[in-house]
DNA sequence: ATGAAAGCGCTAACAC
DNA sequence: GTGTTAGCGCTTTCAT
């Protein structure tokens, strides 16, 4: 293997010359699909090895009109949620010999711009979108690229775009039922995220479903919004919520729209000597690492993010490659991981290794659209 | 803006025809550097707009021998550490109009393969490497691509490769001095990561520096290894360490190689009724979110990861573009964020908003290599 | 200031 | 089987 500093880039021509064949033949052995005489193939392979040749990606992509890379568009790169998702996508991408480009985009303008820039220019073969908010105009634009798009966690209806969703409504329902039935909560509270956030809306709908179904009687104020952060939730609770709880008899049940919010609630409660889960039972969402490491450990709705990422990539890959022509929608369900924050009967702390949560496979229900 | 479904891809030729000029002229207005008559330019721009034209990336890259994308090679995508780093790199990339490819690679073989595959094929212009372990052979291979490589957090010496480092030795030193002087620890312990981990080694060296400098007398076993995980640290402490601590008089000071390890130690201590920080003062590393949300809040060495990522990208970008010819090495220092876990005088919990830690700029010292 | 034409490195008809 | 050749869509001399 010659490792001399070469200033000149190698090309298929050099290999052809070295092996005494034409460039077409070299191309054939590189791509492996056309048939080449065994002996010729060996000569070419030998030549490639000798020259330490590596086909140029751009040229390849240009000829094939295919980059073998897909873009993952996220509103943010920070936080466990996105990491997990990215991990799932990356794993599948690597299995499919595709590359992953991460692209940050917030809001309809940026999202649309990303489509134009990356799909319009052929920089990537497809885009997996985690949309922050939805705006009708943006959606309409997206539809232009429907064959190379997949949208996560946002139901786009009948636009013909692939969708991978999380069933937030049933998740909210399940979390709430758990508080009512197992935690025997007498009062309920829902702590949601920002207004535009669709996850919050669906989880809240599930909350309402459970309330209606059980005939639970809700207090006046049973819905507060936060910005999804620990800090602001803490403040909110301290200022407006804790006092109310302290003044009431009977256990409160709180459905938080994510784990940070749940932790904010819990810490605020504990600071005012409201026992968790004795006086306040709390359920979080996403089952981040925080949930296990906190004390009391946090009951939380686990979303199979990695699996979701994997699925998204595989779906998109198949769509792009024409393996599948019709758009499809896959819905993932979460699973409630029950821990001490909502179950007085559980120990305050399950030691690592003695973990009772079994790693089960997540249930995914598939729905083929017409 | 015509939005008819076009099956045919547009090219520079279509624009040229539409504007009644040659493709060379179109290319010129796209690139903006060559001079074009104002009137012609307008006609071309108008044509591009009308056709909703977007130059093809691959073709461009092929012609220019430049992709405008850089790859970030990480051993893992999970965890706050990598998220923060990635965020920093991404921010700078977006500012520089470059794209970010994330690539996972663990161990020398994969790392080398990534170089070959991505740099050798011209898929990216450069690679930012976060090397997991180091192996002489791999390093040698890297040197081949030194002009398009930057290595983070691993001092490569004089290979001519750009380096962005974290001063782990002085970090370990500072953390240890803090335990000795401010926490008034009577016994010291270092809880490190896996054997191959170079961070652990340097932090430990700093620990030793502090011990020597103060003439502190170390017990027999003052160094344990874990796998950097909360769970296993917890077990290790429970089985081997806590008992020893409980049997001794005087406060223990523990330097943990990361926050998870620190939390494992703390929880194990608390479970055995060893007060933190009263009986055991603990300092973590990385200052992850965990540090603030834990109770007691964790003293931790903050590493300016975003800044580090930004710097890495800018450095690499300039090297690639020939703005800078000599390799450079930049060293970042951490900053110890003092919290309750090592300072009995501090409140158990600093409420959000009342945070005493000021967001200061991180100090970075630059060292130009010969 | 603009155009013609020769690459960039590869793929894919189409011939033989 | 293998070679010839015409693209892929853009950049960039080199003329004019």
XYZ file of C-alpha atoms (C1' of nucleotides) in Angstrom:
772
model
C 0.000 0.000 0.000
C 1.836 3.067 -1.203
C 1.451 5.948 1.152
C 3.417 8.588 -0.608
C 1.935 12.016 -0.419
C 0.050 12.384 -3.642
C -1.029 15.804 -4.649
C -3.024 14.580 -7.594
C -6.327 12.899 -6.959
C -6.768 9.415 -8.197
C -9.590 8.568 -10.485
C -11.097 5.611 -12.101
C -8.846 6.321 -15.068
C -5.728 5.660 -13.079
C -7.116 2.364 -11.954
C -8.091 1.478 -15.495
C -4.607 2.253 -16.745
C -2.982 0.309 -13.962
C -5.146 -2.720 -14.613
C -5.013 -2.422 -18.361
C -8.784 -2.205 -18.828
C -11.276 0.531 -19.644
C -12.929 2.757 -17.112
C -16.231 1.052 -17.772
C -14.833 -2.176 -16.496
C -13.511 -0.501 -13.396
C -16.885 1.042 -12.803
C -18.406 -2.396 -13.179
C -16.272 -3.992 -10.550
C -16.860 -1.080 -8.199
C -20.586 -1.462 -8.515
C -20.540 -5.223 -8.573
C -23.826 -5.618 -10.395
C -22.738 -6.031 -14.001
C -20.831 -9.185 -14.708
C -17.090 -9.083 -15.175
C -14.753 -11.986 -15.853
C -13.290 -13.264 -12.629
C -9.769 -12.787 -13.825
C -10.371 -9.192 -14.939
C -12.089 -8.421 -11.689
C -9.086 -9.587 -9.781
C -6.764 -7.449 -11.805
C -8.918 -4.408 -11.206
C -9.289 -5.073 -7.527
C -5.588 -5.516 -7.284
C -5.042 -2.214 -9.027
C -7.441 -0.412 -6.727
C -5.723 -1.803 -3.707
C -2.317 -0.962 -5.029
C -3.277 2.627 -5.714
C -5.349 2.854 -2.576
C -8.192 4.103 -4.698
C -11.545 5.264 -3.404
C -14.303 6.311 -5.776
C -15.339 9.926 -5.533
C -18.638 10.371 -3.807
C -19.795 13.497 -5.528
C -19.161 12.161 -8.966
C -20.976 9.009 -8.059
C -23.887 10.923 -6.647
C -24.011 13.122 -9.683
C -24.158 10.213 -12.050
C -26.625 8.184 -10.021
C -28.718 11.105 -8.859
C -28.465 9.607 -5.418
C -26.417 10.714 -2.476
C -27.049 7.933 -0.027
C -27.431 10.451 2.701
C -30.518 11.534 4.488
C -31.041 14.597 6.622
C -32.522 14.621 10.088
C -34.178 17.946 10.759
C -34.593 18.828 14.410
C -35.578 21.992 16.238
C -32.762 21.443 18.692
C -29.816 19.149 19.193
C -29.740 19.417 22.942
C -31.556 17.096 25.250
C -32.056 13.431 25.657
C -35.152 13.326 23.538
C -33.344 14.301 20.383
C -30.260 12.280 21.211
C -32.269 9.145 21.490
C -34.111 9.801 18.302
C -30.912 10.598 16.482
C -29.330 7.478 17.815
C -32.135 5.393 16.419
C -31.974 7.042 13.038
C -28.221 6.759 12.932
C -28.246 3.097 13.792
C -30.627 2.313 10.989
C -28.759 4.564 8.607
C -25.530 2.827 9.271
C -27.194 -0.546 8.769
C -28.452 0.681 5.426
C -25.098 2.150 4.450
C -26.483 5.629 4.421
C -25.082 8.756 5.951
C -26.715 11.121 8.339
C -26.761 14.848 8.091
C -28.166 16.718 11.055
C -29.937 19.932 10.346
C -31.354 22.336 12.854
C -34.477 24.215 11.905
C -37.056 25.996 14.015
C -40.284 27.342 12.738
C -42.035 27.124 9.407
C -39.722 29.453 7.482
C -36.588 27.584 8.366
C -38.221 24.255 7.818
C -39.363 25.224 4.398
C -35.947 26.647 3.607
C -34.362 23.364 4.594
C -36.580 21.493 2.170
C -35.687 23.791 -0.643
C -32.042 23.837 0.138
C -31.454 20.180 0.767
C -33.996 18.448 -1.357
C -34.161 21.046 -4.064
C -30.431 20.933 -4.548
C -30.143 17.205 -4.300
C -27.907 17.438 -1.253
C -29.736 14.571 0.390
C -32.036 11.833 -0.817
C -34.605 12.446 1.836
C -35.440 14.329 5.006
C -36.767 13.151 8.314
C -38.559 16.025 9.916
C -39.321 16.638 13.508
C -41.537 19.640 13.110
C -41.652 22.157 15.890
C -44.874 23.857 15.014
C -47.202 23.581 12.165
C -48.320 26.259 9.874
C -50.650 25.610 6.987
C -48.511 27.297 4.454
C -45.478 25.294 5.483
C -47.416 22.083 5.235
C -48.470 22.907 1.776
C -44.901 23.505 0.759
C -43.857 20.215 2.267
C -46.291 18.372 0.098
C -44.206 19.226 -2.940
C -41.489 16.978 -1.645
C -43.719 14.296 -0.270
C -41.843 11.462 -1.899
C -38.660 12.209 -0.028
C -40.051 13.334 3.274
C -41.027 11.713 6.485
C -42.525 13.563 9.395
C -42.171 12.411 12.960
C -44.531 13.057 15.817
C -46.941 15.276 13.933
C -49.978 13.889 12.205
C -50.130 15.420 8.774
C -53.319 13.758 7.711
C -53.766 12.992 4.074
C -50.945 14.871 2.461
C -49.340 11.729 1.172
C -46.333 12.189 3.416
C -44.917 9.345 5.470
C -45.663 9.684 9.141
C -44.260 8.112 12.254
C -46.285 9.065 15.272
C -46.496 8.705 18.985
C -49.881 8.073 20.464
C -49.890 10.930 22.906
C -53.569 10.836 23.515
C -53.630 7.279 24.747
C -50.467 8.054 26.660
C -52.116 10.899 28.491
C -55.081 8.671 29.097
C -53.036 5.891 30.543
C -51.026 8.190 32.775
C -54.187 9.745 34.127
C -55.936 6.432 34.693
C -52.895 5.314 36.612
C -53.135 8.327 38.910
C -56.830 7.815 39.450
C -56.846 4.095 39.944
C -53.484 3.151 41.318
C -52.421 6.338 43.050
C -55.985 6.953 44.212
C -55.671 10.658 43.563
C -58.539 12.849 44.693
C -57.558 15.932 42.714
C -56.015 16.130 39.292
C -53.730 18.576 37.578
C -52.250 18.731 34.136
C -48.959 20.566 33.615
C -48.505 21.233 29.941
C -45.908 22.777 27.679
C -46.114 25.831 25.475
C -49.267 26.687 23.645
C -48.222 25.726 20.135
C -47.008 22.370 21.323
C -49.099 19.630 19.821
C -47.811 16.921 22.127
C -49.214 18.776 25.061
C -52.558 19.113 23.370
C -52.889 15.415 22.648
C -51.715 14.374 26.061
C -54.222 16.709 27.536
C -56.961 15.216 25.407
C -56.061 11.836 26.859
C -56.233 13.353 30.313
C -59.728 14.570 29.568
C -60.717 11.206 28.186
C -59.767 9.576 31.448
C -61.533 12.201 33.500
C -64.734 11.766 31.522
C -64.581 8.037 31.449
C -64.222 7.793 35.215
C -66.606 10.620 35.986
C -63.850 12.292 37.957
C -64.712 15.789 39.098
C -62.115 18.312 38.137
C -61.347 21.467 40.097
C -61.550 24.851 38.472
C -57.958 25.205 37.565
C -56.628 21.899 36.475
C -54.441 23.005 33.593
C -51.261 25.081 33.733
C -48.734 25.807 31.066
C -44.991 25.950 31.475
C -42.180 26.190 28.993
C -41.203 22.553 29.540
C -38.324 23.594 31.772
C -37.518 22.453 35.267
C -36.718 25.920 36.455
C -39.868 27.641 35.382
C -42.069 24.803 36.458
C -40.507 24.994 39.854
C -41.289 28.691 40.071
C -44.799 28.246 38.771
C -45.554 25.568 41.322
C -44.035 27.514 44.136
C -46.031 30.596 43.298
C -49.374 29.247 42.299
C -49.841 25.587 42.821
C -48.282 24.306 45.998
C -50.319 26.492 48.266
C -53.510 25.254 46.723
C -52.445 21.705 47.207
C -51.393 22.243 50.792
C -54.778 23.715 51.550
C -56.650 20.676 50.277
C -57.263 17.283 51.757
C -56.631 14.173 49.750
C -53.866 13.234 47.386
C -53.190 15.214 44.253
C -52.351 13.553 40.980
C -50.252 15.456 38.488
C -49.699 14.601 34.863
C -46.638 16.469 33.660
C -45.945 16.965 29.993
C -42.361 15.891 30.411
C -39.904 14.710 33.021
C -38.356 18.092 33.643
C -41.727 19.532 34.434
C -42.456 16.591 36.685
C -39.208 17.099 38.546
C -39.911 20.777 38.938
C -43.271 19.960 40.454
C -41.798 17.379 42.778
C -39.004 19.557 44.041
C -41.353 22.427 44.655
C -43.664 20.115 46.572
C -40.878 18.649 48.650
C -39.577 22.086 49.467
C -42.904 22.865 51.049
C -43.053 19.566 52.860
C -45.694 18.138 50.653
C -44.746 14.472 50.470
C -44.340 12.783 47.124
C -46.134 10.524 46.477
C -48.064 10.782 49.748
C -49.639 14.147 49.141
C -48.789 14.570 45.494
C -48.444 11.752 43.007
C -46.629 12.714 39.844
C -46.304 11.144 36.422
C -43.786 12.435 33.912
C -43.382 11.925 30.227
C -40.552 10.563 28.073
C -38.868 8.505 30.761
C -35.549 10.271 30.452
C -32.549 9.294 32.521
C -33.628 11.893 34.995
C -36.587 9.733 35.870
C -34.479 6.905 37.180
C -31.855 8.991 38.874
C -34.224 11.242 40.748
C -35.455 10.610 44.219
C -38.182 9.720 44.495
C -37.810 7.905 41.225
C -40.233 9.144 38.683
C -43.128 7.332 37.101
C -42.971 8.243 33.454
C -44.371 7.433 30.058
C -41.651 5.860 28.018
C -41.599 6.683 24.346
C -39.681 4.255 22.194
C -37.599 6.950 20.582
C -34.821 4.821 19.210
C -37.239 2.413 17.693
C -39.112 5.354 16.301
C -35.969 6.724 14.737
C -35.076 3.373 13.244
C -38.502 2.958 11.813
C -38.494 6.415 10.350
C -35.283 5.820 8.532
C -36.279 2.443 7.184
C -39.598 3.745 5.978
C -38.065 6.708 4.248
C -35.346 4.621 2.710
C -37.878 2.264 1.226
C -40.005 5.083 -0.056
C -37.063 6.736 -1.717
C -35.944 3.527 -3.296
C -39.384 2.924 -4.632
C -39.820 -0.217 -2.567
C -43.032 1.264 -1.294
C -45.161 3.629 -3.289
C -47.997 4.542 -0.980
C -47.359 6.717 2.055
C -47.714 4.955 5.348
C -48.341 5.949 8.912
C -46.992 4.087 11.872
C -48.103 4.826 15.368
C -46.044 3.968 18.408
C -47.492 3.597 21.814
C -45.676 4.560 24.954
C -45.427 2.420 28.037
C -45.884 3.682 31.555
C -42.915 2.901 33.754
C -44.229 2.905 37.260
C -41.985 4.118 40.008
C -42.206 5.627 43.388
C -43.362 9.131 42.504
C -46.879 7.890 41.953
C -46.930 4.592 43.800
C -46.548 4.818 47.575
C -46.186 1.076 47.774
C -42.951 1.045 45.782
C -39.626 1.513 47.546
C -38.214 5.017 47.442
C -35.329 3.798 45.440
C -34.958 0.697 43.333
C -31.296 -0.031 43.345
C -29.638 -0.422 40.028
C -29.436 -4.050 39.102
C -32.528 -4.843 41.099
C -34.551 -2.972 38.576
C -38.014 -4.318 38.276
C -38.772 -2.791 34.915
C -38.246 -5.476 32.386
C -36.918 -4.424 29.068
C -39.781 -5.480 26.934
C -40.288 -4.838 23.315
C -42.409 -1.859 22.593
C -45.719 -2.392 20.970
C -46.089 -0.715 17.650
C -49.290 -0.776 15.770
C -49.135 -0.174 12.116
C -51.817 1.504 10.124
C -51.637 1.446 6.383
C -53.335 4.383 4.841
C -55.505 4.135 1.788
C -43.493 30.827 -8.654
C -44.641 27.900 -10.713
C -45.263 24.844 -8.647
C -46.261 22.342 -11.251
C -44.950 18.886 -10.675
C -41.866 18.736 -12.792
C -40.409 15.368 -13.487
C -37.373 16.765 -15.228
C -34.694 18.372 -13.114
C -33.806 21.901 -13.838
C -30.275 22.795 -14.642
C -28.209 25.803 -15.270
C -28.993 25.333 -18.964
C -32.665 25.985 -18.455
C -31.883 29.155 -16.636
C -29.486 30.199 -19.367
C -32.101 29.613 -22.041
C -34.744 31.445 -20.086
C -32.489 34.434 -19.568
C -31.024 34.339 -23.024
C -27.436 34.023 -21.853
C -24.849 31.270 -21.703
C -24.425 28.864 -18.855
C -21.137 30.501 -17.979
C -22.941 33.692 -17.184
C -25.464 31.907 -15.055
C -22.673 30.248 -13.182
C -21.116 33.633 -12.656
C -24.164 35.154 -11.098
C -24.646 32.106 -8.924
C -21.160 32.426 -7.577
C -21.180 36.150 -7.421
C -17.441 36.602 -7.592
C -16.865 37.206 -11.291
C -18.297 40.460 -12.535
C -21.460 40.479 -14.581
C -23.256 43.456 -16.032
C -25.959 44.609 -13.674
C -28.643 44.285 -16.270
C -27.627 40.757 -17.243
C -27.455 39.774 -13.615
C -30.998 40.900 -13.092
C -32.237 38.944 -16.052
C -30.542 35.821 -14.775
C -31.776 36.273 -11.260
C -35.243 36.790 -12.570
C -34.997 33.611 -14.595
C -33.809 31.622 -11.597
C -36.636 32.897 -9.520
C -39.163 32.219 -12.200
C -38.009 28.652 -12.641
C -37.457 28.176 -8.930
C -34.007 26.972 -9.726
C -31.522 25.645 -7.229
C -28.010 24.649 -8.236
C -27.152 20.997 -7.800
C -24.905 20.387 -4.856
C -23.102 17.341 -6.123
C -22.230 18.905 -9.418
C -21.008 21.953 -7.639
C -18.946 19.907 -5.234
C -17.523 17.911 -8.081
C -16.424 20.977 -9.946
C -15.099 22.824 -6.932
C -13.640 19.819 -5.181
C -15.349 21.108 -2.086
C -18.453 19.837 -0.388
C -18.962 22.454 2.263
C -19.747 19.768 4.728
C -17.703 18.555 7.599
C -18.096 15.359 9.551
C -18.235 15.091 13.315
C -16.979 11.709 14.417
C -18.143 10.585 17.821
C -17.998 7.303 19.686
C -21.596 7.741 20.738
C -24.515 10.034 20.073
C -26.182 9.543 23.414
C -25.535 11.689 26.427
C -25.308 15.317 27.249
C -21.598 15.511 26.663
C -21.897 14.766 22.977
C -25.067 16.768 22.545
C -23.404 19.870 23.846
C -20.381 19.373 21.702
C -22.485 18.734 18.646
C -24.537 21.775 19.372
C -21.417 23.907 19.437
C -20.105 22.468 16.216
C -23.454 22.816 14.537
C -23.865 26.414 15.551
C -20.519 27.345 14.088
C -21.165 25.275 11.001
C -24.414 27.011 10.335
C -22.734 30.374 10.799
C -20.149 29.342 8.240
C -22.732 27.974 5.842
C -21.430 24.486 6.198
C -23.275 21.286 6.773
C -22.781 18.772 9.467
C -22.589 15.060 9.030
C -22.554 12.990 12.181
C -20.606 9.800 12.100
C -20.357 7.240 14.824
C -17.104 5.380 15.168
C -15.650 3.438 18.059
C -12.144 2.151 18.220
C -9.147 2.550 15.963
C -10.380 0.371 13.110
C -13.632 2.214 12.677
C -11.979 5.560 13.086
C -9.473 4.778 10.430
C -12.175 3.467 8.159
C -14.097 6.689 8.576
C -11.085 8.686 7.450
C -10.656 6.572 4.388
C -14.291 6.532 3.540
C -15.151 10.147 4.089
C -11.960 11.983 3.371
C -10.602 9.558 0.833
C -13.769 9.737 -1.188
C -14.195 13.452 -0.846
C -17.523 13.055 0.914
C -16.617 15.798 3.371
C -14.058 18.556 3.438
C -12.865 17.752 6.897
C -13.433 15.671 9.978
C -13.656 16.619 13.616
C -12.683 13.627 15.637
C -13.515 12.784 19.166
C -11.304 9.774 19.553
C -12.359 7.080 21.949
C -9.054 5.413 22.442
C -5.752 5.831 20.885
C -3.693 3.285 19.139
C -0.363 4.075 17.562
C -1.204 2.572 14.267
C -4.396 4.583 14.006
C -2.608 7.784 14.822
C -0.145 7.132 12.088
C -2.937 6.665 9.614
C -4.583 9.869 10.730
C -1.465 11.810 9.950
C -2.032 11.163 6.278
C -5.069 13.361 6.405
C -3.692 15.925 8.775
C -4.749 18.870 6.659
C -8.402 18.045 6.963
C -8.535 16.703 10.454
C -9.037 18.117 13.877
C -8.909 16.059 17.011
C -10.760 17.004 20.145
C -9.849 16.154 23.701
C -6.820 14.036 22.889
C -3.357 15.477 22.703
C -1.725 14.141 19.582
C 1.594 15.850 20.065
C 3.514 16.831 17.017
C 1.693 15.097 14.243
C 0.734 18.335 12.611
C -2.941 17.769 13.315
C -5.139 20.495 14.746
C -6.020 19.906 18.359
C -8.641 21.311 20.671
C -8.062 20.138 24.178
C -9.449 20.266 27.658
C -7.020 20.764 30.445
C -7.996 17.765 32.483
C -4.910 17.777 34.597
C -5.445 21.227 35.968
C -9.123 20.379 36.307
C -8.331 17.396 38.469
C -5.954 19.543 40.422
C -8.453 22.242 41.052
C -11.181 19.835 42.064
C -8.871 18.145 44.510
C -7.589 21.380 45.991
C -11.157 22.417 46.506
C -11.873 19.260 48.480
C -8.763 19.680 50.571
C -9.026 23.350 51.279
C -12.662 24.273 51.151
C -14.309 21.014 52.064
C -11.557 20.254 54.561
C -11.512 16.594 53.601
C -9.358 14.321 55.703
C -9.359 11.380 53.286
C -9.318 11.423 49.533
C -10.604 9.116 46.858
C -10.485 9.217 43.101
C -13.203 7.461 41.143
C -12.057 7.032 37.565
C -13.427 5.696 34.333
C -12.277 2.770 32.227
C -8.608 1.994 31.871
C -8.131 3.205 28.316
C -9.753 6.500 29.087
C -7.255 9.292 28.805
C -9.444 11.862 30.515
C -9.390 9.796 33.639
C -5.637 9.539 33.503
C -5.100 13.268 33.228
C -7.616 14.106 35.884
C -5.935 11.629 38.131
C -2.577 13.238 37.459
C -4.077 16.524 38.594
C -5.358 14.780 41.695
C -1.848 13.571 42.428
C -0.429 17.007 41.825
C -2.695 18.427 44.467
C -1.920 15.655 46.905
C 1.805 16.167 46.517
C 1.628 19.899 46.623
C -0.267 19.898 49.899
C 1.582 16.997 51.396
C -1.717 15.234 51.897
C -1.345 11.670 53.064
C -3.267 9.251 50.920
C -4.733 5.998 52.192
C -3.805 2.728 50.574
C -6.674 2.466 48.217
C -7.462 5.849 46.867
C -8.203 4.966 43.267
C -11.093 2.926 41.917
C -12.255 2.397 38.387
C -15.822 2.274 37.173
C -17.327 2.255 33.713
C -18.492 5.852 34.016
C -22.037 4.700 34.746
C -24.248 5.633 37.651
C -25.408 2.101 38.153
C -22.079 0.410 38.405
C -20.585 3.129 40.496
C -23.450 2.738 42.891
C -22.769 -0.960 43.175
C -19.049 -0.499 43.520
C -19.499 2.001 46.315
C -22.037 -0.096 48.083
C -19.820 -3.155 47.969
C -16.389 -1.785 48.569
C -16.246 1.834 49.489
C -19.008 2.931 51.781
C -18.074 0.554 54.544
C -14.552 1.869 54.590
C -15.815 5.385 54.814
C -18.261 4.625 57.550
C -15.488 3.055 59.585
C -13.306 6.151 59.441
C -13.426 9.426 61.276
C -13.234 12.672 59.373
C -14.717 13.811 56.135
C -13.982 12.057 52.866
C -13.387 13.931 49.679
C -14.207 12.226 46.404
C -13.178 13.320 42.955
C -15.418 11.564 40.445
C -14.462 11.330 36.810
C -17.914 12.418 35.726
C -21.264 13.443 37.133
C -22.872 10.058 36.818
C -20.128 8.528 38.862
C -20.477 11.303 41.397
C -24.198 10.718 41.674
C -23.655 7.001 42.081
C -21.284 7.674 44.918
C -23.632 10.119 46.578
C -26.675 7.908 46.394
C -24.749 4.959 47.736
C -23.511 7.112 50.609
C -26.949 8.473 51.404
C -28.413 5.003 51.366
C -26.045 4.078 54.156
C -26.739 7.246 56.063
C -23.425 8.805 55.287
C -24.269 12.460 54.959
C -23.269 14.377 51.882
C -21.396 16.676 52.216
C -21.039 16.172 55.965
C -19.291 12.832 55.873
C -18.512 12.659 52.181
C -17.812 15.650 49.962
C -18.105 14.908 46.277
C -16.962 16.698 43.159
C -18.162 15.603 39.745
C -16.980 16.375 36.268
C -18.653 17.900 33.195
C -21.351 19.808 35.054
C -24.179 18.095 33.274
C -27.790 18.987 33.923
C -27.823 16.218 36.439
C -25.545 18.275 38.639
C -28.061 21.042 39.127
C -31.118 18.873 39.396
C -29.718 16.460 41.925
C -30.126 16.850 45.622
C -27.774 17.707 47.098
C -26.746 19.738 44.111
C -23.446 18.635 42.762
C -20.194 20.519 42.671
C -18.789 19.843 39.247
C -16.080 20.849 36.833
C -17.716 22.593 33.940
C -16.206 21.999 30.540
C -17.081 24.602 27.943
C -18.228 22.028 25.426
C -20.203 24.273 23.144
C -17.406 26.745 22.959
C -15.073 23.876 22.313
C -17.221 22.624 19.473
C -17.460 26.081 17.962
C -13.753 26.553 18.149
C -13.075 23.184 16.607
C -15.215 23.930 13.632
C -13.787 27.373 13.057
C -10.261 26.116 13.310
C -10.865 23.278 10.911
C -12.711 25.491 8.490
C -9.808 27.926 8.370
C -7.287 25.172 7.947
C -9.218 23.645 5.086
C -9.612 26.967 3.384
C -5.944 27.613 3.676
C -6.499 30.590 5.938
C -4.087 29.021 8.358
C -1.282 26.745 7.305
C 0.326 25.661 10.555
C -1.515 23.310 12.874
C -2.631 24.854 16.113
C -3.563 23.632 19.525
C -6.082 25.307 21.738
C -6.539 24.340 25.319
C -9.714 25.028 27.240
C -9.847 25.182 30.964
C -12.799 24.046 32.969
C -14.355 25.978 35.780
C -15.413 24.478 39.064
C -19.042 25.141 39.846
C -19.347 24.896 43.564
C -22.505 23.531 45.023
C -23.724 21.797 48.076
C -22.240 18.333 47.533
C -18.845 19.574 48.597
C -19.637 22.734 50.531
C -21.572 22.270 53.770
C -22.041 26.006 54.044
C -24.119 26.205 50.896
C -27.874 25.671 51.016
C -29.065 22.195 50.112
C -30.827 23.579 47.148
C -30.327 26.812 45.298
C -33.652 27.594 43.799
C -33.738 28.223 40.137
C -33.575 31.923 39.476
C -31.638 32.518 42.662
C -28.718 30.771 41.094
C -25.471 32.142 42.339
C -23.368 30.828 39.496
C -22.847 33.657 37.124
C -22.633 32.827 33.513
C -19.148 33.975 32.844
C -17.177 33.559 29.707
C -14.896 30.605 29.758
C -11.224 31.211 29.743
C -9.438 29.719 26.795
C -5.722 29.867 26.446
C -4.276 29.480 23.054
C -0.974 27.875 22.276
C 0.456 28.157 18.834
C 2.667 25.297 17.965
C 5.939 25.723 16.185
C -18.697 41.530 -19.937
C -19.865 37.257 -22.182
C -19.582 32.714 -24.667
C -17.447 28.140 -26.201
C -15.545 24.325 -24.617
C -12.856 21.454 -21.705
C -12.913 19.385 -17.540
C -14.482 17.334 -12.541
C -15.016 11.613 -11.692
C -18.392 8.602 -12.295
C -22.492 5.725 -14.614
C -24.914 3.575 -18.301
C -26.376 2.873 -22.995
C -24.838 0.973 -26.845
C -21.726 -1.366 -29.669
C -18.703 -5.210 -30.638
C -17.293 -9.636 -21.257
C -15.372 -5.369 -22.466
C -14.695 -0.792 -24.626
C -16.587 3.679 -26.516
C -19.041 7.415 -25.618
C -22.417 10.442 -24.116
C -24.141 12.340 -20.253
C -24.810 14.047 -14.904
C -24.746 19.741 -13.629
C -21.540 22.775 -12.557
C -16.842 25.621 -12.791
C -13.341 27.698 -15.209
C -9.910 28.780 -18.541
C -9.478 31.037 -22.802
C -11.072 33.631 -26.454
C -13.603 37.543 -28.100
